[in-house]
PDB file of C-alpha atoms in Angstrom:
ATOM      1  CA  MET A  32      14.816 117.766 -91.081  1.00 43.00           C
ATOM      2  CA  ALA A  33      13.124 118.087 -87.694  1.00 50.00           C
ATOM      3  CA  ILE A  34      13.489 121.244 -85.667  1.00 63.00           C
ATOM      4  CA  PHE A  35      14.475 119.260 -82.568  1.00 70.00           C
ATOM      5  CA  ARG A  36      16.426 116.120 -81.669  1.00 79.00           C
ATOM      6  CA  HIS A  37      15.877 113.676 -78.821  1.00 75.00           C
ATOM      7  CA  VAL A  38      18.673 113.278 -76.275  1.00 81.00           C
ATOM      8  CA  ARG A  39      17.853 110.718 -73.604  1.00 78.00           C
ATOM      9  CA  THR A  40      18.638 111.479 -69.972  1.00 82.00           C
ATOM     10  CA  GLU A  41      20.597 108.206 -69.882  1.00 82.00           C
ATOM     11  CA  PHE A  42      23.202 110.050 -71.953  1.00 83.00           C
ATOM     12  CA  TRP A  43      24.771 111.306 -68.718  1.00 88.00           C
ATOM     13  CA  LYS A  44      24.900 107.787 -67.209  1.00 86.00           C
ATOM     14  CA  ASP A  45      26.562 106.129 -70.180  1.00 84.00           C
ATOM     15  CA  GLU A  46      29.865 104.580 -69.056  1.00 85.00           C
ATOM     16  CA  LYS A  47      31.939 106.215 -71.777  1.00 86.00           C
ATOM     17  CA  VAL A  48      30.400 109.610 -71.144  1.00 89.00           C
ATOM     18  CA  LEU A  49      30.664 109.309 -67.373  1.00 88.00           C
ATOM     19  CA  GLU A  50      34.135 107.797 -67.019  1.00 87.00           C
ATOM     20  CA  GLU A  51      36.135 108.523 -70.155  1.00 90.00           C
ATOM     21  CA  MET A  52      34.933 111.732 -71.782  1.00 92.00           C
ATOM     22  CA  THR A  53      36.365 115.129 -70.966  1.00 92.00           C
ATOM     23  CA  PRO A  54      34.035 118.173 -70.741  1.00 92.00           C
ATOM     24  CA  GLU A  55      35.186 119.054 -74.264  1.00 93.00           C
ATOM     25  CA  ASP A  56      34.237 115.552 -75.474  1.00 93.00           C
ATOM     26  CA  LYS A  57      30.779 115.794 -73.907  1.00 94.00           C
ATOM     27  CA  LEU A  58      30.097 119.140 -75.580  1.00 94.00           C
ATOM     28  CA  PHE A  59      31.223 117.782 -78.943  1.00 95.00           C
ATOM     29  CA  PHE A  60      29.090 114.645 -78.493  1.00 94.00           C
ATOM     30  CA  LEU A  61      25.968 116.701 -77.736  1.00 94.00           C
ATOM     31  CA  TYR A  62      26.766 118.959 -80.676  1.00 95.00           C
ATOM     32  CA  ILE A  63      26.980 116.138 -83.236  1.00 94.00           C
ATOM     33  CA  LEU A  64      23.660 114.772 -81.922  1.00 93.00           C
ATOM     34  CA  THR A  65      21.738 118.048 -82.023  1.00 91.00           C
ATOM     35  CA  ASN A  66      23.258 120.554 -84.481  1.00 93.00           C
ATOM     36  CA  THR A  67      21.120 122.054 -87.251  1.00 91.00           C
ATOM     37  CA  ASN A  68      22.672 119.867 -89.973  1.00 93.00           C
ATOM     38  CA  THR A  69      21.505 116.589 -88.416  1.00 93.00           C
ATOM     39  CA  THR A  70      19.029 114.443 -90.351  1.00 93.00           C
ATOM     40  CA  GLN A  71      16.443 111.759 -89.658  1.00 90.00           C
ATOM     41  CA  ILE A  72      18.842 108.984 -90.719  1.00 91.00           C
ATOM     42  CA  GLY A  73      21.896 110.035 -88.682  1.00 92.00           C
ATOM     43  CA  ILE A  74      24.108 110.865 -91.682  1.00 94.00           C
ATOM     44  CA  TYR A  75      24.631 114.481 -92.621  1.00 95.00           C
ATOM     45  CA  LYS A  76      27.050 116.803 -94.358  1.00 95.00           C
ATOM     46  CA  ILE A  77      28.886 119.289 -92.146  1.00 95.00           C
ATOM     47  CA  PRO A  78      32.180 121.090 -92.920  1.00 95.00           C
ATOM     48  CA  LYS A  79      34.776 121.195 -90.163  1.00 95.00           C
ATOM     49  CA  LYS A  80      34.955 124.984 -90.357  1.00 93.00           C
ATOM     50  CA  GLN A  81      31.237 125.170 -89.465  1.00 94.00           C
ATOM     51  CA  ILE A  82      31.749 122.931 -86.426  1.00 95.00           C
ATOM     52  CA  ALA A  83      34.727 125.053 -85.374  1.00 94.00           C
ATOM     53  CA  PHE A  84      32.781 128.298 -85.731  1.00 93.00           C
ATOM     54  CA  GLU A  85      29.669 127.121 -83.884  1.00 93.00           C
ATOM     55  CA  LEU A  86      31.627 125.551 -80.999  1.00 94.00           C
ATOM     56  CA  GLY A  87      34.198 128.341 -80.842  1.00 91.00           C
ATOM     57  CA  TYR A  88      37.129 125.963 -81.425  1.00 92.00           C
ATOM     58  CA  SER A  89      39.932 125.957 -83.979  1.00 92.00           C
ATOM     59  CA  VAL A  90      39.713 123.573 -86.946  1.00 91.00           C
ATOM     60  CA  GLU A  91      42.800 121.838 -85.530  1.00 92.00           C
ATOM     61  CA  SER A  92      40.860 121.077 -82.331  1.00 92.00           C
ATOM     62  CA  ILE A  93      37.933 119.763 -84.368  1.00 95.00           C
ATOM     63  CA  ASN A  94      40.300 117.465 -86.281  1.00 94.00           C
ATOM     64  CA  THR A  95      41.485 116.052 -82.955  1.00 94.00           C
ATOM     65  CA  LEU A  96      37.926 115.575 -81.669  1.00 95.00           C
ATOM     66  CA  ILE A  97      36.759 113.845 -84.860  1.00 96.00           C
ATOM     67  CA  ASP A  98      39.771 111.529 -84.763  1.00 94.00           C
ATOM     68  CA  ARG A  99      39.106 110.688 -81.106  1.00 93.00           C
ATOM     69  CA  PHE A 100      35.409 109.972 -81.657  1.00 95.00           C
ATOM     70  CA  GLU A 101      36.129 107.935 -84.790  1.00 94.00           C
ATOM     71  CA  ASN A 102      39.116 105.863 -83.700  1.00 93.00           C
ATOM     72  CA  TYR A 103      39.016 105.775 -79.891  1.00 92.00           C
ATOM     73  CA  TYR A 104      35.353 105.998 -78.904  1.00 92.00           C
ATOM     74  CA  LYS A 105      34.243 104.487 -82.265  1.00 93.00           C
ATOM     75  CA  ILE A 106      31.047 106.545 -82.179  1.00 93.00           C
ATOM     76  CA  ILE A 107      31.177 108.232 -85.586  1.00 95.00           C
ATOM     77  CA  ARG A 108      32.621 108.052 -89.069  1.00 95.00           C
ATOM     78  CA  TYR A 109      33.616 111.148 -91.031  1.00 96.00           C
ATOM     79  CA  ASN A 110      34.296 111.167 -94.774  1.00 95.00           C
ATOM     80  CA  GLN A 111      36.954 113.803 -95.500  1.00 94.00           C
ATOM     81  CA  GLN A 112      36.025 114.063 -99.185  1.00 94.00           C
ATOM     82  CA  THR A 113      32.216 114.328 -98.932  1.00 94.00           C
ATOM     83  CA  ARG A 114      32.318 115.983 -95.463  1.00 95.00           C
ATOM     84  CA  GLU A 115      29.592 113.581 -94.301  1.00 96.00           C
ATOM     85  CA  LEU A 116      29.338 112.504 -90.671  1.00 96.00           C
ATOM     86  CA  ALA A 117      27.550 109.323 -89.539  1.00 96.00           C
ATOM     87  CA  ILE A 118      26.597 108.501 -85.935  1.00 94.00           C
ATOM     88  CA  ARG A 119      27.052 104.781 -85.280  1.00 91.00           C
ATOM     89  CA  ARG A 120      24.104 103.899 -83.041  1.00 90.00           C
ATOM     90  CA  TRP A 121      21.737 106.574 -84.319  1.00 91.00           C
ATOM     91  CA  GLY A 122      19.278 103.984 -85.654  1.00 86.00           C
ATOM     92  CA  LYS A 123      19.001 102.187 -82.323  1.00 85.00           C
ATOM     93  CA  TYR A 124      17.685 105.286 -80.545  1.00 82.00           C
ATOM     94  CA  ASN A 125      16.102 107.368 -83.297  1.00 81.00           C
ATOM     95  CA  LEU A 126      14.826 105.044 -86.035  1.00 81.00           C
ATOM     96  CA  VAL A 127      12.435 103.059 -83.867  1.00 74.00           C
ATOM     97  CA  LYS A 128       9.106 104.224 -85.290  1.00 77.00           C
ATOM     98  CA  GLY A 129       7.688 103.478 -88.723  1.00 72.00           C
ATOM     99  CA  GLY A 130       4.797 104.969 -90.621  1.00 78.00           C
ATOM    100  CA  LYS A 131       4.554 106.758 -93.970  1.00 83.00           C
ATOM    101  CA  PRO A 132       5.956 110.175 -92.890  1.00 85.00           C
ATOM    102  CA  ILE A 133       9.067 108.557 -91.398  1.00 85.00           C
ATOM    103  CA  ILE A 134       9.587 106.168 -94.322  1.00 88.00           C
ATOM    104  CA  ASP A 135       9.153 108.987 -96.875  1.00 88.00           C
ATOM    105  CA  CYS A 136      11.740 111.059 -95.036  1.00 90.00           C
ATOM    106  CA  VAL A 137      14.165 108.126 -94.840  1.00 90.00           C
ATOM    107  CA  LYS A 138      13.734 107.380 -98.565  1.00 91.00           C
ATOM    108  CA  LYS A 139      14.560 110.955 -99.458  1.00 92.00           C
ATOM    109  CA  GLU A 140      17.594 111.241 -97.172  1.00 93.00           C
ATOM    110  CA  VAL A 141      19.271 107.916 -98.037  1.00 91.00           C
ATOM    111  CA  LYS A 142      19.263 108.967-101.709  1.00 91.00           C
ATOM    112  CA  GLU A 143      21.176 112.150-100.843  1.00 92.00           C
ATOM    113  CA  VAL A 144      24.045 110.357 -99.056  1.00 93.00           C
ATOM    114  CA  LYS A 145      27.158 110.446-101.233  1.00 92.00           C
ATOM    115  CA  ASP A 146      29.248 107.904 -99.290  1.00 92.00           C
ATOM    116  CA  LYS A 147      26.923 104.906 -99.380  1.00 90.00           C
ATOM    117  CA  SER A 148      29.226 102.901 -97.083  1.00 91.00           C
ATOM    118  CA  LEU A 149      27.947 105.113 -94.271  1.00 93.00           C
ATOM    119  CA  LEU A 150      24.493 103.607 -94.832  1.00 92.00           C
ATOM    120  CA  ALA A 151      25.860 100.161 -93.950  1.00 90.00           C
ATOM    121  CA  TYR A 152      27.572 101.664 -90.901  1.00 91.00           C
ATOM    122  CA  ILE A 153      24.199 102.957 -89.624  1.00 91.00           C
ATOM    123  CA  ALA A 154      21.996 100.074 -90.844  1.00 90.00           C
ATOM    124  CA  GLN A 155      23.639  97.434 -88.625  1.00 88.00           C
ATOM    125  CA  TYR A 156      22.024  99.064 -85.575  1.00 88.00           C
ATOM    126  CA  ILE A 157      18.521  99.573 -87.019  1.00 89.00           C
ATOM    127  CA  ASP A 158      15.946  97.154 -85.575  1.00 86.00           C
ATOM    128  CA  LYS A 159      12.944  98.445 -87.516  1.00 85.00           C
ATOM    129  CA  GLU A 160      12.874  96.202 -90.604  1.00 86.00           C
ATOM    130  CA  GLU A 161      10.914  98.519 -92.917  1.00 87.00           C
ATOM    131  CA  ILE A 162      13.448 101.301 -92.291  1.00 88.00           C
ATOM    132  CA  LYS A 163      16.438  98.973 -92.535  1.00 88.00           C
ATOM    133  CA  ARG A 164      15.253  97.804 -95.976  1.00 87.00           C
ATOM    134  CA  GLU A 165      15.435 101.363 -97.318  1.00 86.00           C
ATOM    135  CA  PHE A 166      19.086 101.538 -96.267  1.00 90.00           C
ATOM    136  CA  GLU A 167      19.888  98.105 -97.734  1.00 87.00           C
ATOM    137  CA  LYS A 168      18.563  99.069-101.162  1.00 86.00           C
ATOM    138  CA  TYR A 169      21.386 101.563-101.580  1.00 82.00           C
ATOM    139  CA  ILE A 170      23.979  99.412 -99.826  1.00 80.00           C
ATOM    140  CA  ASP A 171      23.438  96.691-102.461  1.00 58.00           C
ATOM    141  CA  ASP A 172      23.690  99.186-105.321  1.00 51.00           C
ATOM    142  CA  THR A 173      26.945 100.504-103.927  1.00 47.00           C
ATOM    143  CA  CYS A 174      28.456  97.025-103.725  1.00 45.00           C
ATOM    144  CA  ASN A 175      27.635  96.379-107.387  1.00 45.00           C
ATOM    145  CA  ASP A 176      29.105  99.703-108.453  1.00 46.00           C
ATOM    146  CA  SER A 177      32.286  99.023-106.498  1.00 42.00           C
ATOM    147  CA  LEU A 178      32.785  95.605-108.111  1.00 38.00           C
ATOM    148  CA  ASP A 179      32.440  97.104-111.581  1.00 44.00           C
ATOM    149  CA  SER A 180      34.916  99.897-110.851  1.00 42.00           C
ATOM    150  CA  ILE A 181      37.714  97.556-109.639  1.00 36.00           C
ATOM    151  CA  SER A 182      37.175  94.649-112.032  1.00 40.00           C
ATOM    152  CA  THR A 183      40.732  94.955-113.329  1.00 43.00           C
ATOM    153  CA  ILE A 184      44.100  95.590-111.661  1.00 41.00           C
ATOM    154  CA  GLY A 185      44.526  98.676-113.792  1.00 46.00           C
ATOM    155  CA  GLY A 186      41.193  99.974-112.606  1.00 49.00           C
ATOM    156  CA  GLN A 187      42.202  99.414-108.999  1.00 52.00           C
ATOM    157  CA  LYS A 188      45.485 101.288-109.445  1.00 50.00           C
ATOM    158  CA  GLU A 189      43.704 104.162-111.123  1.00 60.00           C
ATOM    159  CA  LYS A 190      41.270 104.307-108.246  1.00 56.00           C
ATOM    160  CA  GLU A 191      44.144 104.404-105.742  1.00 57.00           C
ATOM    161  CA  LYS A 192      45.791 107.272-107.627  1.00 63.00           C
ATOM    162  CA  GLU A 193      42.558 109.249-107.571  1.00 69.00           C
ATOM    163  CA  GLU A 194      42.216 108.653-103.838  1.00 62.00           C
ATOM    164  CA  GLU A 195      45.777 109.874-103.255  1.00 64.00           C
ATOM    165  CA  LYS A 196      45.040 113.055-105.201  1.00 67.00           C
ATOM    166  CA  GLU A 197      41.884 113.606-103.169  1.00 66.00           C
ATOM    167  CA  GLU A 198      43.843 113.150 -99.931  1.00 60.00           C
ATOM    168  CA  GLU A 199      46.414 115.717-101.058  1.00 61.00           C
ATOM    169  CA  LYS A 200      43.675 118.193-101.932  1.00 63.00           C
ATOM    170  CA  GLU A 201      42.029 117.625 -98.576  1.00 58.00           C
ATOM    171  CA  GLU A 202      45.296 118.226 -96.748  1.00 54.00           C
ATOM    172  CA  GLU A 203      45.707 121.537 -98.587  1.00 57.00           C
ATOM    173  CA  LYS A 204      42.169 122.497 -97.661  1.00 55.00           C
ATOM    174  CA  GLU A 205      42.731 121.640 -94.012  1.00 49.00           C
ATOM    175  CA  ASN A 206      45.792 123.901 -93.923  1.00 49.00           C
ATOM    176  CA  GLU A 207      43.658 126.672 -95.370  1.00 52.00           C
ATOM    177  CA  TYR A 208      40.986 125.992 -92.719  1.00 47.00           C
ATOM    178  CA  LEU A 209      43.496 126.449 -89.896  1.00 43.00           C
ATOM    179  CA  SER A 210      44.261 129.953 -91.136  1.00 49.00           C
ATOM    180  CA  TYR A 211      40.596 130.569 -91.918  1.00 50.00           C
ATOM    181  CA  SER A 212      39.417 129.626 -88.422  1.00 57.00           C
ATOM    182  CA  SER A 213      41.725 132.186 -86.795  1.00 62.00           C
ATOM    183  CA  SER A 214      40.491 134.900 -89.166  1.00 72.00           C
ATOM    184  CA  LEU A 215      36.851 133.979 -88.575  1.00 77.00           C
ATOM    185  CA  SER A 216      37.272 134.305 -84.808  1.00 81.00           C
ATOM    186  CA  LYS A 217      38.603 137.856 -85.266  1.00 86.00           C
ATOM    187  CA  PHE A 218      35.612 138.797 -87.456  1.00 87.00           C
ATOM    188  CA  LYS A 219      33.239 137.313 -84.872  1.00 87.00           C
ATOM    189  CA  LYS A 220      34.833 139.171 -81.963  1.00 88.00           C
ATOM    190  CA  LEU A 221      34.828 142.511 -83.811  1.00 89.00           C
ATOM    191  CA  TYR A 222      31.161 142.092 -84.710  1.00 90.00           C
ATOM    192  CA  GLU A 223      30.140 141.223 -81.150  1.00 89.00           C
ATOM    193  CA  GLU A 224      32.083 144.151 -79.681  1.00 89.00           C
ATOM    194  CA  ASN A 225      30.663 146.749 -82.059  1.00 91.00           C
ATOM    195  CA  ILE A 226      27.303 145.523 -83.359  1.00 90.00           C
ATOM    196  CA  GLY A 227      25.898 142.822 -81.096  1.00 87.00           C
ATOM    197  CA  PHE A 228      24.560 139.295 -80.794  1.00 83.00           C
ATOM    198  CA  ILE A 229      25.390 136.752 -83.512  1.00 83.00           C
ATOM    199  CA  ASN A 230      22.456 134.552 -84.534  1.00 82.00           C
ATOM    200  CA  GLY A 231      22.440 131.880 -87.224  1.00 78.00           C
ATOM    201  CA  ILE A 232      21.880 134.321 -90.091  1.00 84.00           C
ATOM    202  CA  VAL A 233      24.666 136.630 -88.954  1.00 85.00           C
ATOM    203  CA  ALA A 234      26.992 133.661 -88.437  1.00 84.00           C
ATOM    204  CA  GLN A 235      26.508 132.502 -92.037  1.00 84.00           C
ATOM    205  CA  TRP A 236      26.981 136.082 -93.259  1.00 88.00           C
ATOM    206  CA  LEU A 237      30.275 136.331 -91.364  1.00 88.00           C
ATOM    207  CA  ILE A 238      31.430 133.026 -92.839  1.00 86.00           C
ATOM    208  CA  ASP A 239      30.612 134.310 -96.337  1.00 86.00           C
ATOM    209  CA  ILE A 240      32.367 137.676 -96.015  1.00 87.00           C
ATOM    210  CA  THR A 241      35.526 136.178 -94.507  1.00 86.00           C
ATOM    211  CA  GLU A 242      35.889 134.375 -97.814  1.00 84.00           C
ATOM    212  CA  THR A 243      35.669 137.615 -99.816  1.00 88.00           C
ATOM    213  CA  ILE A 244      37.377 140.395 -97.804  1.00 91.00           C
ATOM    214  CA  ASP A 245      40.176 140.686 -95.249  1.00 90.00           C
ATOM    215  CA  TYR A 246      39.837 141.575 -91.571  1.00 90.00           C
ATOM    216  CA  GLU A 247      41.187 145.134 -91.893  1.00 92.00           C
ATOM    217  CA  LEU A 248      38.630 145.933 -94.583  1.00 92.00           C
ATOM    218  CA  PHE A 249      35.830 144.583 -92.381  1.00 92.00           C
ATOM    219  CA  LYS A 250      37.123 146.729 -89.531  1.00 92.00           C
ATOM    220  CA  ARG A 251      37.096 149.794 -91.792  1.00 93.00           C
ATOM    221  CA  ALA A 252      33.468 149.104 -92.785  1.00 92.00           C
ATOM    222  CA  ILE A 253      32.477 149.050 -89.113  1.00 92.00           C
ATOM    223  CA  GLU A 254      34.389 152.298 -88.502  1.00 92.00           C
ATOM    224  CA  ILE A 255      32.524 154.032 -91.342  1.00 92.00           C
ATOM    225  CA  ALA A 256      29.165 152.760 -90.090  1.00 90.00           C
ATOM    226  CA  THR A 257      30.023 153.876 -86.543  1.00 91.00           C
ATOM    227  CA  ASP A 258      31.042 157.361 -87.723  1.00 90.00           C
ATOM    228  CA  ARG A 259      27.657 157.698 -89.397  1.00 89.00           C
ATOM    229  CA  GLY A 260      25.766 156.437 -86.347  1.00 88.00           C
ATOM    230  CA  LYS A 261      24.536 153.376 -88.239  1.00 87.00           C
ATOM    231  CA  CYS A 262      26.586 150.506 -86.877  1.00 88.00           C
ATOM    232  CA  ASN A 263      24.272 147.650 -87.806  1.00 90.00           C
ATOM    233  CA  LYS A 264      24.579 144.595 -90.048  1.00 89.00           C
ATOM    234  CA  GLY A 265      22.520 146.050 -92.893  1.00 89.00           C
ATOM    235  CA  TYR A 266      24.559 149.218 -93.244  1.00 90.00           C
ATOM    236  CA  VAL A 267      27.914 147.426 -92.868  1.00 92.00           C
ATOM    237  CA  ASN A 268      26.821 144.891 -95.481  1.00 91.00           C
ATOM    238  CA  GLY A 269      25.869 147.740 -97.815  1.00 91.00           C
ATOM    239  CA  ILE A 270      29.362 149.202 -97.567  1.00 93.00           C
ATOM    240  CA  ILE A 271      30.979 145.808 -98.160  1.00 92.00           C
ATOM    241  CA  LYS A 272      28.717 145.137-101.147  1.00 91.00           C
ATOM    242  CA  GLN A 273      29.723 148.412-102.749  1.00 90.00           C
ATOM    243  CA  TRP A 274      33.381 147.541-102.236  1.00 92.00           C
ATOM    244  CA  ASN A 275      32.819 144.131-103.804  1.00 89.00           C
ATOM    245  CA  ASP A 276      31.108 145.799-106.766  1.00 88.00           C
ATOM    246  CA  ASN A 277      34.308 147.826-107.214  1.00 88.00           C
ATOM    247  CA  ASN A 278      36.501 144.716-106.818  1.00 90.00           C
ATOM    248  CA  ILE A 279      37.840 145.890-103.445  1.00 92.00           C
ATOM    249  CA  LYS A 280      38.798 142.807-101.434  1.00 91.00           C
ATOM    250  CA  SER A 281      41.407 144.122 -98.998  1.00 91.00           C
ATOM    251  CA  TYR A 282      42.244 147.250 -97.037  1.00 90.00           C
ATOM    252  CA  SER A 283      45.161 147.964 -99.392  1.00 90.00           C
ATOM    253  CA  ASP A 284      42.703 147.781-102.316  1.00 89.00           C
ATOM    254  CA  LEU A 285      40.542 150.350-100.545  1.00 90.00           C
ATOM    255  CA  LEU A 286      43.436 152.752 -99.975  1.00 90.00           C
ATOM    256  CA  ALA A 287      44.372 152.554-103.654  1.00 89.00           C
ATOM    257  CA  TYR A 288      40.751 153.079-104.670  1.00 86.00           C
ATOM    258  CA  GLU A 289      40.297 156.091-102.381  1.00 84.00           C
ATOM    259  CA  LYS A 290      43.521 157.609-103.678  1.00 85.00           C
ATOM    260  CA  SER A 291      42.299 157.286-107.254  1.00 83.00           C
ATOM    261  CA  LEU A 292      38.999 158.954-106.320  1.00 79.00           C
ATOM    262  CA  LYS A 293      40.763 161.796-104.602  1.00 79.00           C
ATOM    263  CA  ASN A 294      43.054 162.319-107.587  1.00 77.00           C
ATOM    264  CA  ARG A 295      40.128 162.404-109.992  1.00 71.00           C
ATOM    265  CA  GLY A 296      38.619 165.297-108.052  1.00 63.00           C
ATOM    266  CA  ASP A 297      35.982 165.981-110.703  1.00 46.00           C
ATOM    267  CA  LYS A 298      33.518 163.698-108.950  1.00 47.00           C
ATOM    268  CA  TYR A 299      34.217 164.590-105.338  1.00 44.00           C
ATOM    269  CA  GLY A 300      35.838 168.026-105.636  1.00 43.00           C
ATOM    270  CA  LYS A 301      39.569 168.677-105.844  1.00 41.00           C
ATOM    271  CA  GLY A 302      41.301 168.604-102.521  1.00 42.00           C
ATOM    272  CA  SER A 303      38.127 167.502-100.795  1.00 41.00           C
ATOM    273  CA  ASN A 304      38.471 165.225 -97.773  1.00 43.00           C
ATOM    274  CA  ASN A 305      34.779 164.364 -97.749  1.00 42.00           C
ATOM    275  CA  TYR A 306      34.700 161.840-100.573  1.00 39.00           C
ATOM    276  CA  ARG A 307      34.771 158.914 -98.123  1.00 46.00           C
ATOM    277  CA  ASN A 308      31.621 160.029 -96.373  1.00 46.00           C
ATOM    278  CA  ASN A 309      29.850 161.042 -99.575  1.00 44.00           C
ATOM    279  CA  GLU A 310      30.570 157.658-101.062  1.00 52.00           C
ATOM    280  CA  TYR A 311      28.351 155.860 -98.548  1.00 53.00           C
ATOM    281  CA  ALA A 312      25.789 158.600 -97.915  1.00 39.00           C
ATOM    282  CA  THR A 313      22.886 156.959 -99.741  1.00 42.00           C
ATOM    283  CA  TYR A 314      24.176 153.533-100.618  1.00 44.00           C
ATOM    284  CA  ASP A 315      22.351 151.147 -98.324  1.00 44.00           C
ATOM    285  CA  GLU A 316      19.231 152.965 -97.249  1.00 45.00           C
ATOM    286  CA  GLY A 317      18.683 155.671 -99.879  1.00 45.00           C
ATOM    287  CA  GLU A 318      19.133 158.460 -97.368  1.00 39.00           C
ATOM    288  CA  ASP A 319      19.882 162.096 -98.061  1.00 40.00           C
ATOM    289  CA  GLU A 320      23.325 163.232 -96.897  1.00 39.00           C
ATOM    290  CA  ASP A 321      21.908 166.659 -95.942  1.00 45.00           C
ATOM    291  CA  ILE A 322      20.022 165.238 -92.979  1.00 37.00           C
ATOM    292  CA  TYR A 323      23.343 164.360 -91.317  1.00 35.00           C
ATOM    293  CA  ARG A 324      25.159 167.676 -91.762  1.00 42.00           C
ATOM    294  CA  LYS A 325      25.513 170.099 -88.868  1.00 48.00           C
ATOM    295  CA  PRO A 326      22.815 172.860 -88.952  1.00 55.00           C
ATOM    296  CA  THR A 327      23.919 176.432 -89.624  1.00 63.00           C
ATOM    297  CA  PRO A 328      23.570 179.162 -86.921  1.00 72.00           C
ATOM    298  CA  GLU A 329      20.731 180.682 -88.961  1.00 74.00           C
ATOM    299  CA  GLU A 330      18.850 177.388 -89.017  1.00 65.00           C
ATOM    300  CA  ILE A 331      19.303 176.966 -85.253  1.00 66.00           C
ATOM    301  CA  ALA A 332      17.983 180.485 -84.649  1.00 72.00           C
ATOM    302  CA  GLU A 333      14.973 179.768 -86.863  1.00 71.00           C
ATOM    303  CA  VAL A 334      14.149 176.611 -84.896  1.00 62.00           C
ATOM    304  CA  GLU A 335      14.454 178.484 -81.588  1.00 67.00           C
ATOM    305  CA  ARG A 336      12.069 181.206 -82.848  1.00 67.00           C
ATOM    306  CA  GLU A 337       9.548 178.615 -83.934  1.00 61.00           C
ATOM    307  CA  PHE A 338       9.835 176.794 -80.628  1.00 58.00           C
ATOM    308  CA  GLY A 339       9.377 180.046 -78.676  1.00 61.00           C
ATOM    309  CA  ARG A 340       6.317 180.969 -80.709  1.00 58.00           C
ATOM    310  CA  PHE A 341       4.858 177.517 -80.096  1.00 49.00           C
ATOM    311  CA  ARG A 342       5.359 177.814 -76.322  1.00 52.00           C
ATOM    312  CA  SER A 343       3.729 181.270 -76.230  1.00 52.00           C
TER     313      SER A 343
END
């Protein structure tokens, strides 16, 4: 996968772009042409929740955009089961040069496409014959496989049943995504307000932890890190990892866990209110808790004497 994509300046003069597309449509169009999942062949896998997160939209909005670009503008196709997106005229503008490096890349990527019908969708707009042949190899194989799988009426009905089940599963997943997108936005906002800029690595980390812990637990991790003067991704992640190791997935889990620690007393001292701080004192960075305690009056006096002697 290249680290850049070509977008021609004529993009802004295209009739559809100029006359029909809303600002939201134009942003989405540029995104599907240039995001980090794009490939040399114009077919790539990308979950809707990733698109929603990177554009700052809800999954419901992304569903609407995909439907509009697929059925109204007829620019893309999106396979709900494989989560693969194909850009219709990609070959016309991007697969215009041959040569061994390009052909080797195309060979590798066409093999990885799960929905082979998307290859035919792209191939019809490829002018470069040597590249088009690589697509057609897999289009032919797919046709043969399809004929074998529906050779009987019973086989066709079975196939339809499987497709219905897949559609039901996808609908359930989409409902989960709608809830997930809202939660992810809250995680993102809390991180930006308390820790800082979100780059690609942090974004993927946030996506991962939203699938393992709830928002209130994430908030508590940031509070602990802030109290210790270490509000950064590494320290927060250390706290969350320790919670995961103790099977703590929600804030209510944490409260129950802390209560059990306090009741045990033998590890943290009966009646002690410091067990929460002690618990994370050395977890992520191997630091000594003593360096964070308040100095005694005697220690302050000793430092002042040493400082005075140094000045004299």
